[in-house]
Coordinates of C-alpha atoms in Angstrom, one line a residue:
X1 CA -7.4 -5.2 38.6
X2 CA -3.8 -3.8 37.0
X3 CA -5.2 -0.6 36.6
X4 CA -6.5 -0.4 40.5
X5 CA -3.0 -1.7 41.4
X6 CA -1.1 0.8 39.4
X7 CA -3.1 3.9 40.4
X8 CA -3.1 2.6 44.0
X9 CA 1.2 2.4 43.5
X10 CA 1.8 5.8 41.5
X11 CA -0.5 7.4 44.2
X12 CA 2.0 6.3 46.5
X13 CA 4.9 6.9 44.8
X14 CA 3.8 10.4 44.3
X15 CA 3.1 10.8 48.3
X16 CA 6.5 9.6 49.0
X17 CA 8.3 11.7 46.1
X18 CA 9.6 9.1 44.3
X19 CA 7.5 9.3 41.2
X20 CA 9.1 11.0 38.2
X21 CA 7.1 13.9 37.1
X22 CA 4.8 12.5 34.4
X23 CA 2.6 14.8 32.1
X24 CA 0.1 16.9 34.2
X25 CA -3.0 14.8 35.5
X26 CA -1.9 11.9 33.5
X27 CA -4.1 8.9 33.3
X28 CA -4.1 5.2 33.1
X29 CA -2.9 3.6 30.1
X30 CA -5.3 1.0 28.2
X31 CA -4.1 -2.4 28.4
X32 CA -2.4 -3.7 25.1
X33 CA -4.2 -6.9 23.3
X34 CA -1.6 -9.4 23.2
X35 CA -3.8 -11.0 20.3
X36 CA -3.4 -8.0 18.1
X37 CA 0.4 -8.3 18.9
X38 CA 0.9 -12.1 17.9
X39 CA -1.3 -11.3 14.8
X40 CA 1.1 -9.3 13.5
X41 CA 3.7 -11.2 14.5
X42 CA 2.7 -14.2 12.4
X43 CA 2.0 -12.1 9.4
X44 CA 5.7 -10.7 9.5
X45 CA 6.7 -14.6 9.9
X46 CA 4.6 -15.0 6.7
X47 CA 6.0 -12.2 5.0
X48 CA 9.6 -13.5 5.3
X49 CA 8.7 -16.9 4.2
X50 CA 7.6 -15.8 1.0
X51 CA 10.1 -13.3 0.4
X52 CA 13.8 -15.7 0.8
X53 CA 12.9 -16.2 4.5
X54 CA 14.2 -12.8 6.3
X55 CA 12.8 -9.1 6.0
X56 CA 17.0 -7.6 5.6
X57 CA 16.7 -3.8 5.0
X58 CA 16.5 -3.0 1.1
X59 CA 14.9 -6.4 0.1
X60 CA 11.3 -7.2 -1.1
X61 CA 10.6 -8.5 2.9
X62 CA 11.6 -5.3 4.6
X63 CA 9.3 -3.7 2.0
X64 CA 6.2 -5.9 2.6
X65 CA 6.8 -5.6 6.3
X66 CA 6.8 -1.5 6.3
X67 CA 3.9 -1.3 3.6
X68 CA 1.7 -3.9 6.1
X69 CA 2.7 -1.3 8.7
X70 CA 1.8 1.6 6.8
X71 CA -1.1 0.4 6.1
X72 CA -2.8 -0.4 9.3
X73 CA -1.7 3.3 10.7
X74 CA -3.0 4.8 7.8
X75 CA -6.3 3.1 8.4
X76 CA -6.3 4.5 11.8
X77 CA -5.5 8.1 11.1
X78 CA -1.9 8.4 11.3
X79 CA -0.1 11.3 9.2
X80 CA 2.8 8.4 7.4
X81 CA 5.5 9.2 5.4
X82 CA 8.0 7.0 3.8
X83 CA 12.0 8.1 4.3
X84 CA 14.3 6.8 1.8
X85 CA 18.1 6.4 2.4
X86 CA 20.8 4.5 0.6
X87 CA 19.8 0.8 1.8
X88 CA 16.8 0.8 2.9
X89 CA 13.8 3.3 4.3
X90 CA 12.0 3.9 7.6
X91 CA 8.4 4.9 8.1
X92 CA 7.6 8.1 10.1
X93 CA 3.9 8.1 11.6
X94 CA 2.7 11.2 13.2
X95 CA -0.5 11.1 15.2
X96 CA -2.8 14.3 14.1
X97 CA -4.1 15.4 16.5
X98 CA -2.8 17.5 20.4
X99 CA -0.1 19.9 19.9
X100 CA 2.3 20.2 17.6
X101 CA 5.1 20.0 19.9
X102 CA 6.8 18.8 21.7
X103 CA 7.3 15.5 20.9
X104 CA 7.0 12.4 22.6
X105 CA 8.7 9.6 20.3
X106 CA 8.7 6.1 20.2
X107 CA 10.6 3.5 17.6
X108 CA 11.8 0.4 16.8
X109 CA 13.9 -1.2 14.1
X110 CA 11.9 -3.3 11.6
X111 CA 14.5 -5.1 9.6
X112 CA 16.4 -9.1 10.3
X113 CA 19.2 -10.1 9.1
X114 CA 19.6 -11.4 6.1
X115 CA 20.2 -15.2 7.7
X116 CA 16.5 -15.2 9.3
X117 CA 12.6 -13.6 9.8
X118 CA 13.6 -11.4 12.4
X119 CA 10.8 -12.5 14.7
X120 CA 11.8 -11.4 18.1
X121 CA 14.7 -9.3 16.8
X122 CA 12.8 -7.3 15.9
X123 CA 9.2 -8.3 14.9
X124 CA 8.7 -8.2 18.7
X125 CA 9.6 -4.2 19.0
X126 CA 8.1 -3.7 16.0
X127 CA 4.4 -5.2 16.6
X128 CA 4.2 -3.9 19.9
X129 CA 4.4 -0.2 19.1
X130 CA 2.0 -0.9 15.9
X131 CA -0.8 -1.9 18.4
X132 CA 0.4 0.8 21.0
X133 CA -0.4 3.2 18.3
X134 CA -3.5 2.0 17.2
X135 CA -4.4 2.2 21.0
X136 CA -3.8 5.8 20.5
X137 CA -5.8 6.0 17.8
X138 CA -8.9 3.9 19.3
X139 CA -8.6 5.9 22.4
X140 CA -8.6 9.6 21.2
X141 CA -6.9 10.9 24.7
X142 CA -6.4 15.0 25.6
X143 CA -2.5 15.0 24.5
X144 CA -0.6 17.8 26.2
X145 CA 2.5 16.2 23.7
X146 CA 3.1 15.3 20.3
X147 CA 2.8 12.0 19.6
X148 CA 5.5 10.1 16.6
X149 CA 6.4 6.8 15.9
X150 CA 9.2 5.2 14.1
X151 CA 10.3 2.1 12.6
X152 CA 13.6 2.1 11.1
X153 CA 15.6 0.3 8.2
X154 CA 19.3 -1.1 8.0
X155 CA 19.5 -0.9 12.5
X156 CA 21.3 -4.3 11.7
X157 CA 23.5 -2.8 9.3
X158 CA 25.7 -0.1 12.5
X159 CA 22.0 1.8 13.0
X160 CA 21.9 3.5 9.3
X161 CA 17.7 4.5 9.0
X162 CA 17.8 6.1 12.7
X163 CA 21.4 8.1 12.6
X164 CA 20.0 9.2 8.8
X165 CA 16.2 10.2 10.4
X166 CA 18.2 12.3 13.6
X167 CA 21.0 13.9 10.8
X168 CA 18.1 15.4 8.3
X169 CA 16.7 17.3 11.5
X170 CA 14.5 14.4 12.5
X171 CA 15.6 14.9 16.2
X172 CA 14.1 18.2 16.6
X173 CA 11.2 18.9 18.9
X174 CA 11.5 15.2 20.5
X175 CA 11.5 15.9 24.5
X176 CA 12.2 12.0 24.7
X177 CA 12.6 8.7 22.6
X178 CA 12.1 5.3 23.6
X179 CA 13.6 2.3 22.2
X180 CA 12.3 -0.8 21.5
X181 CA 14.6 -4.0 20.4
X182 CA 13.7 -7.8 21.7
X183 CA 11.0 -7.5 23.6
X184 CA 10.0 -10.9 23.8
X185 CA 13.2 -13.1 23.9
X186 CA 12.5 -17.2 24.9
X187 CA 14.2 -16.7 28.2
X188 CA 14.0 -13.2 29.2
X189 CA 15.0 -10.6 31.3
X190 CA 14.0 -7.2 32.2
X191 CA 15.8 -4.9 31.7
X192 CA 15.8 -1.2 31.5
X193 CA 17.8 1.4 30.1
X194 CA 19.7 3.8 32.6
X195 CA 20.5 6.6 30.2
X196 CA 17.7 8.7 32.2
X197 CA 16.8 8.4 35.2
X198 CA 13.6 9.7 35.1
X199 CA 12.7 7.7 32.0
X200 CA 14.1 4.7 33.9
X201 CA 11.9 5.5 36.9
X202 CA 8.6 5.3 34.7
X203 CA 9.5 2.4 33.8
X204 CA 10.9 0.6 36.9
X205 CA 7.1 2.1 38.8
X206 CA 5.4 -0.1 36.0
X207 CA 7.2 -3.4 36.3
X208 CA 6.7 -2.6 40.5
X209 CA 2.9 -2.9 40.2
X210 CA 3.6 -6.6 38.3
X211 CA 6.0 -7.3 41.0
X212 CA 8.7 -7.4 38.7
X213 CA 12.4 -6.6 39.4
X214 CA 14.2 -4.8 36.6
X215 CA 18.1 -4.3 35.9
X216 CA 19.7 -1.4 34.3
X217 CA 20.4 -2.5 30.2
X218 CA 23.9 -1.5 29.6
X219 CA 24.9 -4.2 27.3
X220 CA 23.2 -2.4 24.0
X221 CA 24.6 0.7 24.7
X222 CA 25.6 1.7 21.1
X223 CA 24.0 -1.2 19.9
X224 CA 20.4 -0.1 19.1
X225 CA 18.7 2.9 17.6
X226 CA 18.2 4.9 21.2
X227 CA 22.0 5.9 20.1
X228 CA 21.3 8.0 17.4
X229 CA 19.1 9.8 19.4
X230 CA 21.2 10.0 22.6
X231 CA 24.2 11.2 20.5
X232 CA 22.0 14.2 19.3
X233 CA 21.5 14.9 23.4
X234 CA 17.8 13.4 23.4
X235 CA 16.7 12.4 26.5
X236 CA 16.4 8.2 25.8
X237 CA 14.6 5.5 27.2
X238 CA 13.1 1.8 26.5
X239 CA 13.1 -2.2 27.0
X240 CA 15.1 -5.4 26.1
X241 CA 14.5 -8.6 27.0
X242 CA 18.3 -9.7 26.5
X243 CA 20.2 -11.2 23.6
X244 CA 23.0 -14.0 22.6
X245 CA 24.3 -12.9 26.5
X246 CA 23.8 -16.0 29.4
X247 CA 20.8 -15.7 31.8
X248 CA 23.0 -16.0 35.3
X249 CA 21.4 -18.1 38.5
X250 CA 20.5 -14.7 40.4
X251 CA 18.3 -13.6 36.9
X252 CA 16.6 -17.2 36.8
X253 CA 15.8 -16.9 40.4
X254 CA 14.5 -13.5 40.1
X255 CA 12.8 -13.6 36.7
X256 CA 12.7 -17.2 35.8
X257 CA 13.4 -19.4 33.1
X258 CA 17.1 -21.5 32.7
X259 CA 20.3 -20.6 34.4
X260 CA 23.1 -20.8 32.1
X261 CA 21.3 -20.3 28.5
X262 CA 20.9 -17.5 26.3
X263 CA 18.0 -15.4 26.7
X264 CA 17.4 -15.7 23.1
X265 CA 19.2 -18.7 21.5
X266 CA 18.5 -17.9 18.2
X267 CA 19.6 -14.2 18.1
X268 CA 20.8 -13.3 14.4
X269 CA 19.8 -17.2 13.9
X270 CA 17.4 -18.7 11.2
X271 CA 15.3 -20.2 14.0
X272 CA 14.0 -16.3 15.2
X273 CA 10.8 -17.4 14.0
X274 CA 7.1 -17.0 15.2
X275 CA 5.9 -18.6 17.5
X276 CA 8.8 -20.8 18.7
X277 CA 10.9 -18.0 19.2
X278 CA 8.7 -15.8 21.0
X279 CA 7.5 -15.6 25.3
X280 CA 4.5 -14.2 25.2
X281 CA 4.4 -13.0 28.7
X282 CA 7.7 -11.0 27.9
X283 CA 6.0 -9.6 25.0
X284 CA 2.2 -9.1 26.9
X285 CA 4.1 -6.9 29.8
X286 CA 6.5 -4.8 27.8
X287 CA 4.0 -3.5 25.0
X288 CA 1.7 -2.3 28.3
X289 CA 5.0 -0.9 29.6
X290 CA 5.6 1.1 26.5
X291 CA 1.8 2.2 26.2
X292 CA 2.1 3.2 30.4
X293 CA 4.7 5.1 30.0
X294 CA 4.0 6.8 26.8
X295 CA 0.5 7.8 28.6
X296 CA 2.4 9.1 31.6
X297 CA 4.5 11.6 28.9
X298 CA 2.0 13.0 27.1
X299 CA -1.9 11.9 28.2
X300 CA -3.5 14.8 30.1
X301 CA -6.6 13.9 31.0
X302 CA -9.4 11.7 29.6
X303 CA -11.8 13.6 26.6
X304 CA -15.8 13.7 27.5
X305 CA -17.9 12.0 25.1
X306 CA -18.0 13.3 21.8
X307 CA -19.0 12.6 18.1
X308 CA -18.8 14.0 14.7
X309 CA -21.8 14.1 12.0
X310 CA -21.9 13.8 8.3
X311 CA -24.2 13.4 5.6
X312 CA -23.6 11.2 2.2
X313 CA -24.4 12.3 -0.7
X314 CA -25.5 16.0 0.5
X315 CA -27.6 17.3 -2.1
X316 CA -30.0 15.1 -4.3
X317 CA -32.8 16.4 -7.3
X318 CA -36.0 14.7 -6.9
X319 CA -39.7 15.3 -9.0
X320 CA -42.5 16.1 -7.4
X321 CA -44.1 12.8 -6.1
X322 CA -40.6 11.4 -5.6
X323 CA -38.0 10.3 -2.7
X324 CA -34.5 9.9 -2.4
X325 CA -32.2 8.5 0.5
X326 CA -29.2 9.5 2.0
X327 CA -26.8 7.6 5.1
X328 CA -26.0 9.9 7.8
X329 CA -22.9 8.3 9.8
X330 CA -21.7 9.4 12.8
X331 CA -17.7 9.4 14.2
X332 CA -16.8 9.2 18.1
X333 CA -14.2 12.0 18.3
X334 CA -13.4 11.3 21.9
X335 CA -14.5 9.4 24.3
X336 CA -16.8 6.8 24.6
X337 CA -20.3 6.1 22.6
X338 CA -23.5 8.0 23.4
X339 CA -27.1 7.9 22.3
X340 CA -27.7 10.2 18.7
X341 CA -31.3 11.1 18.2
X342 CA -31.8 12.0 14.9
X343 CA -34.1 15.0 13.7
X344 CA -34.3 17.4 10.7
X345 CA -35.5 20.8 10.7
X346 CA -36.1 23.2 7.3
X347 CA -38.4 20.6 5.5
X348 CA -40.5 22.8 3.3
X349 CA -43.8 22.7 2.8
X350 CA -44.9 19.5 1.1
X351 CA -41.5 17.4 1.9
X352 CA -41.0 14.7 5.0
X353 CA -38.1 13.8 6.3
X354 CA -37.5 10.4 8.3
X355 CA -34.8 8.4 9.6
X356 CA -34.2 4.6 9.9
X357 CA -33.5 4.1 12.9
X358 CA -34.4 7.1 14.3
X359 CA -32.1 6.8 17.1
X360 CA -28.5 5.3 17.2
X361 CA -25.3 5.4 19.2
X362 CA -22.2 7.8 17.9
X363 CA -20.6 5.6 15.4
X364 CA -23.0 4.0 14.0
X365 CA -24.8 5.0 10.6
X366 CA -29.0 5.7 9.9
X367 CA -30.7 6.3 6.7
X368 CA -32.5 9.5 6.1
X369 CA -35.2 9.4 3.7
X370 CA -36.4 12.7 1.9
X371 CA -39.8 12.4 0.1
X372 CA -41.2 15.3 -2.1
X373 CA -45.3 15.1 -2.4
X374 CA -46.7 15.0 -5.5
X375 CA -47.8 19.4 -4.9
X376 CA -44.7 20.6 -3.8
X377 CA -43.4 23.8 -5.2
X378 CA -40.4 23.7 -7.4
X379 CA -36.7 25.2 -6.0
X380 CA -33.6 23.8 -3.4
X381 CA -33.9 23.7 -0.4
X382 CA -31.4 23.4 2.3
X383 CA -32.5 20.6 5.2
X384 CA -30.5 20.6 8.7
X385 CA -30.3 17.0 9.9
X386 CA -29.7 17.0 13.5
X387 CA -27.9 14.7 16.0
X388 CA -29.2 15.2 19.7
X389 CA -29.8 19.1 18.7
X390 CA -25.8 19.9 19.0
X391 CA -24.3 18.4 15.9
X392 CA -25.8 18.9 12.2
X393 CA -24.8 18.2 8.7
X394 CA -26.7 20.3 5.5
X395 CA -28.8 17.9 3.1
X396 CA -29.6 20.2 0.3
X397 CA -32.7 19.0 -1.8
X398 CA -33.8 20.2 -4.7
X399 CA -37.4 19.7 -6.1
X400 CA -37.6 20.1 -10.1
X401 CA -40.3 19.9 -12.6
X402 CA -41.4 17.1 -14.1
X403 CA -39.0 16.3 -17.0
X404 CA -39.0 13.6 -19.7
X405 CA -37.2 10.1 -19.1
X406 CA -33.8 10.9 -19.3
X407 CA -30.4 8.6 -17.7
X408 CA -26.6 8.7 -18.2
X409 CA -23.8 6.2 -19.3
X410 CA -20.6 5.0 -18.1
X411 CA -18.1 2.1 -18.4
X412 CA -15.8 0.9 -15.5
X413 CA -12.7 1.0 -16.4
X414 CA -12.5 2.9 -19.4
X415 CA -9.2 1.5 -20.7
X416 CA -7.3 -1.9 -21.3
X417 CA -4.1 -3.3 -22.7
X418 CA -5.0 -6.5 -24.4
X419 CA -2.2 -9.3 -26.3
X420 CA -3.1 -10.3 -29.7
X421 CA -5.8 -13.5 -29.3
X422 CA -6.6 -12.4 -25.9
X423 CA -9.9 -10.3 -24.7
X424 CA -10.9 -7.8 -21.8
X425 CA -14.1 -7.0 -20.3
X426 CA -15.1 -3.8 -18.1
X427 CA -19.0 -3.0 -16.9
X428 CA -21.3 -0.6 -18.7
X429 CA -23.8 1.2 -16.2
X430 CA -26.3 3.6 -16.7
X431 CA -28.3 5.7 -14.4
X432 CA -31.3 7.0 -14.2
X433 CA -30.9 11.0 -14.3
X434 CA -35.0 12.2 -14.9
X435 CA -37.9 10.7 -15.1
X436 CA -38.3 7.0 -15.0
X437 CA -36.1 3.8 -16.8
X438 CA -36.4 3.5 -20.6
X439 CA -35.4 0.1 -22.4
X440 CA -31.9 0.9 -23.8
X441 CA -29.9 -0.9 -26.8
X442 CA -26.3 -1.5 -26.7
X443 CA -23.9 -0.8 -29.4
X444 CA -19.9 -0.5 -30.2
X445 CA -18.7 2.1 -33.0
X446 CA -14.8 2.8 -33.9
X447 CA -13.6 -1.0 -33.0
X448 CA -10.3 -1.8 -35.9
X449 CA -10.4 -4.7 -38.0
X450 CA -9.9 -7.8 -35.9
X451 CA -11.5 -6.5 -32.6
X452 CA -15.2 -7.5 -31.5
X453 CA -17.4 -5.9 -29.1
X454 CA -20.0 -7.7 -27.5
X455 CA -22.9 -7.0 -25.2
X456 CA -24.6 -9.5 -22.0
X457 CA -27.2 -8.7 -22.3
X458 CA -27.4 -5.9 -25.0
X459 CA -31.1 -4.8 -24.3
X460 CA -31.1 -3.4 -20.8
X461 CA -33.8 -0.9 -18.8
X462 CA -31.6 2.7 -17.9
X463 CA -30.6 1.9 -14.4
X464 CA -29.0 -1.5 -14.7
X465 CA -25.9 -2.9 -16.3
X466 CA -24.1 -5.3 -18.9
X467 CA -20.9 -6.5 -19.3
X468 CA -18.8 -5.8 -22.2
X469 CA -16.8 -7.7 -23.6
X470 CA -13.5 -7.1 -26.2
X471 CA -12.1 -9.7 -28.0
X472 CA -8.7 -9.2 -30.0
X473 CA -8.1 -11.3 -32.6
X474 CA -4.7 -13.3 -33.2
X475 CA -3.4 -10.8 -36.1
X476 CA -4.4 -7.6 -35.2
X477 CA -1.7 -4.8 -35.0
X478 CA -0.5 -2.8 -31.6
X479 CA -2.3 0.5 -31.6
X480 CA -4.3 2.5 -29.4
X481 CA -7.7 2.5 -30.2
X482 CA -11.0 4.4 -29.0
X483 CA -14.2 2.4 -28.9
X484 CA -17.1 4.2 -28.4
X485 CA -19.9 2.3 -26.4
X486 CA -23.4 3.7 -27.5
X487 CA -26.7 3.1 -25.7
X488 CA -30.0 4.1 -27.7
X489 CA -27.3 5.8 -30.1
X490 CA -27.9 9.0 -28.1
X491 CA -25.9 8.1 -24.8
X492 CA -22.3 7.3 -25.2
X493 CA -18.9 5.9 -23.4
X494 CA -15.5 5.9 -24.2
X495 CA -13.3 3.1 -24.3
X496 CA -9.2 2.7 -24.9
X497 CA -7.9 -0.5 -26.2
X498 CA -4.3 -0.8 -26.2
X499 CA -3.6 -3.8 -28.4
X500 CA -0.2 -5.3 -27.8
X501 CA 3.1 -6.3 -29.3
X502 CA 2.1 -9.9 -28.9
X503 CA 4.7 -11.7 -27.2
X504 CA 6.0 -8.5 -25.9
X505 CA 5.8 -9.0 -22.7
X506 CA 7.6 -6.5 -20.2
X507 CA 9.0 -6.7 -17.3
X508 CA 6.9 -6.3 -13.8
X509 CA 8.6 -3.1 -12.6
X510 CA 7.2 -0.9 -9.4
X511 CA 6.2 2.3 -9.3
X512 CA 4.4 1.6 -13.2
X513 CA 0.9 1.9 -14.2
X514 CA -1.2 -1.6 -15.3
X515 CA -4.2 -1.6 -16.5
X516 CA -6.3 -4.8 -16.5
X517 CA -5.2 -7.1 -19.1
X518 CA -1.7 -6.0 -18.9
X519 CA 1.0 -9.1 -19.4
X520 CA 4.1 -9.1 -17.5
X521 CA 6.8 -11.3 -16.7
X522 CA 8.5 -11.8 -13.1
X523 CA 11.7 -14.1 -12.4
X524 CA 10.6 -15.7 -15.3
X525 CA 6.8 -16.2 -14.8
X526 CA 4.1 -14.5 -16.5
X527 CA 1.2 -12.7 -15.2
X528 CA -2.0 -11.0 -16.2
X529 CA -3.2 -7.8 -14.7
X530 CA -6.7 -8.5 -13.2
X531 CA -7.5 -4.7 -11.6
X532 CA -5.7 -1.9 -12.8
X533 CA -3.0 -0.2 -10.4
X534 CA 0.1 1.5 -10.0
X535 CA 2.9 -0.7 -8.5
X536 CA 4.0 -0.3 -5.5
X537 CA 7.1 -2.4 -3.8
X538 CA 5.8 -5.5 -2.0
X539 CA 3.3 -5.7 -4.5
X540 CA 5.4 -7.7 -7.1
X541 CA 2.7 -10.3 -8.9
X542 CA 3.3 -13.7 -6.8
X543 CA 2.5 -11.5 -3.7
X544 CA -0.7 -10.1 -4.9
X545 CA -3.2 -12.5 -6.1
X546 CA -6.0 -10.0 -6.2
X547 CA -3.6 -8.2 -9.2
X548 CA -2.1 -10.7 -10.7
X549 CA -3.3 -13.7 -12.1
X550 CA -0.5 -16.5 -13.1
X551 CA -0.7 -17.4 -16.8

């Protein structure tokens, strides 16, 4: 129903020449889940609690908020990059794909002040143009711009991550930014800016079709990160939903709410917390006001249905006799889903192909199974799997002679720092490499006085797994020591022990490399390594449970 009502209005806006000029055949803009939005509004409230209560630029929160952010747009695709400046960072995310320029830009400050979680100033912004983007991403649409989004560090500090970006050249390319700062204060207001008018207009048209008066935003002139950009001559644009500043009668008639009261009482307050501090309906209509007019800039037209095809692994050895299996997965590259029938062509002589299921929609996944009879010729062979006769990937199968029982060793992970008294375990597995599964005995050479090695269970068939496990006694000396891990005494791993100080405990630091069983200490506390990583910051050892285990 909004989408009818907004073609039905830019139709006649266009008719009556009122309508700025929007990107050639533009098209509707998907509607923004609110759901998505408040999701990641609460996890920035959660953030903050566990990191002093605020997300300030430069401290652990702020850190945490952008790496959450990262992460979601580098699930989706997005091209990120991290820009460091004296105080604090921003985070630059580039969609790939449509031209390369120019560029349509879009940004929001992610940091609080130090006095509070930031939640509608500016959490609010800030989720909003996460789940704008990943509408982006979801949708695929014909781009006749480039598409970039920002979310920058120290704006509460006089606009320091934004002025930074536009001074190292950041500006260059962008046809137009828009600004995004309170967009879902308690008692809001709509307002607009007025530093383009044709910016402005886009705008204004989508608050028209929810029968929505707007009023030019004049009092964060200078205030927000639109400056930096509009001091470089960037063509700028955006929302606010008011600040500390009194909602008069006339706004409270017009937009509702209460006369005479802040439109966000808690502004630079420790009560800018989710949900209390949040409208929802604010928040809902802005974030589809960001996404409608960012579609009007650079969406040309809707993409036809297409998909992408892909075979894992692509090549496999079998014996004569024998199968193997493979997953083909498909990728929706635009559009919507469509029905994949799955064939193969190139089989030789001897060799069936098959799929499970045979038919799928783009997107999904199917199993192709390749069985060699028991008289086929030896040599490779290169096998076309087909999707609906226009997209293929290569499976290349190669058919040996029959070979003795053969299989091949490894241990995961391969390397360990353990404390004096203390022990570590990894997995050994083997694999099956010719022929069929042999038993196979475990052993452990090269261990130095004090360590054990032991086996569960240390008989095994080639083609399964045992744990390992090394135990280092109370007196043994630091060192690094190779242990090699022998099956049958003809198959072997490698193992590095790193034996400890013993009560040397360093200090959890980001950016180093842990492996499991690595002690640290942080504020005080001290943790054990459970998976070895490298640090990163926001991943300090009370925030990571999956890393860090408290001891």
């Amino acid at each position: 129903m909004k989408k009818a009502l907004l073609s039905a209005v830019a139709c006649l806006l266009t008719l009556t020449g009122l309508a700025a000029a929007p990107a050639q055949g533009a098209v509707a803009a998907p509607d923004i889940p609110l759901g998505s939005i408040t999701a990641h509004l609460s996890q920035l409230q959660s953030i903050a609690q566990a990191n002093g209560g605020n997300r300030a630029s430069g401290r652990p929160g702020y850190t945490a908020s952008l790496n959450y952010i990262k992460g979601k747009l580098d699930a989706a695709g997005y091209t990120t990059r991290v820009q460091n400046f004296s105080g604090g960072s921003n985070l630059i995310a580039d969609w790939p794909q449509g031209p390369a320029s120019p560029t349509i830009m879009l940004g929001a400050h992610l940091d609080s002040v130090t006095s509070g979680p930031g939640i509608n100033d500016n959490g609010t912004g800030s989720a909003s143009l996460l789940e704008v983007a990943l509408a982006v991403a979801a949708q695929r649409p014909t781009l006749g711009k480039h598409v970039r989004f920002g979310w920058w560090g120290a704006e509460e500090s006089g606009l320091v991550g934004s002025r930074y970006y536009v001074q190292n050249g950041g500006a260059s390319g962008v046809e137009a930014y828009l600004n995004f700062d309170m967009t879902g204060s308690p008692n809001p207001g709509y307002f607009v800016y007025d530093d383009d008018t044709q910016l402005q207009r886009l705008f204004n048209d989508y608050y028209a079709t929810l029968g929505i008066q707007t009023e030019p935003e004049r009092i964060g002139d200078g205030r927000s990160d639109h400056a930096s950009f509009k001091n470089a001559g960037v063509r700028v644009g955006g929302v606010f939903t008011g600040a500390s500043e009194r909602k008069s009668a006339a706004q409270a008639a017009k937009w509702g709410g209460q006369a005479n009261q802040s439109f966000d009482r808690c502004y630079h307050s420790a009560c800018d917390t989710w949900p209390a501090n949040v409208n929802t309906t604010a928040l809902d209509r802005n974030a589809d006001a960001a996404a409608h007019v960012l579609w009007q800039l650079a969406v040309t037209s809707q993409p036809g249905n297409d998909f992408s095809m892909a075979v894992s692994p692509s090549s496999a050895t079998v014996q004569p006799g024998q199968s193997t299996t493979a997953t083909v997965s498909t990728t929706i590259t635009s559009g919507s889903a469509q029905p994949v029938s799955l064939t193969a062509t190139g089989a030789p002589s001897g060799v069936t192909v098959s799929f499970s299921p045979a038919q799928i929609q783009s997107g999904q996944s199917a199993t192709v199974t390749v069985a060699a009879g028991a008289g086929t010729a030896a040599g490779t062979y290169p096998i076309t799997l087909r999707g609906n006769s226009t997209k293929t990937a290569t499976f290349t199968l190669v058919v040996g002679t029959p070979t003795g029982d053969d299989y091949s060793m490894a241990v995961s992970p391969s390397s360990a720092t353990v404390q004096p008294g203390q022990s570590t375990t990894a997995t050994l597995n083997t694999t099956v490499t010719s022929g069929n599964a042999k038993p196979v005995s475990l052993t452990a050479t090269g261990a130095p006085s004090g360590v054990t090695v032991s086996f569960s269970p240390v008989q095994i068939q080639s083609g399964q797994s045992a744990t390992v496990t090394i135990a280092v006694a109370a007196g043994t000396p630091a060192g690094t020591h190779q242990i090699t891990l022998r099956g049958n005494s003809d198959r072997s791993a490698s193992f590095s022990l790193t034996v400890g100080g013993g009560g040397g405990e360093t200090t959890w630091s980001a950016y180093t490399v842990y492996a499991a069983g690595a002690t640290v200490t942080y504020q005080g506390v001290s943790y054990r390594c459970l998976q070895g990583h490298t640090a990163l910051p926001g991943w300090e050892p009370p925030n990571v449970p999956a890393l860090w285990q408290r001891i």
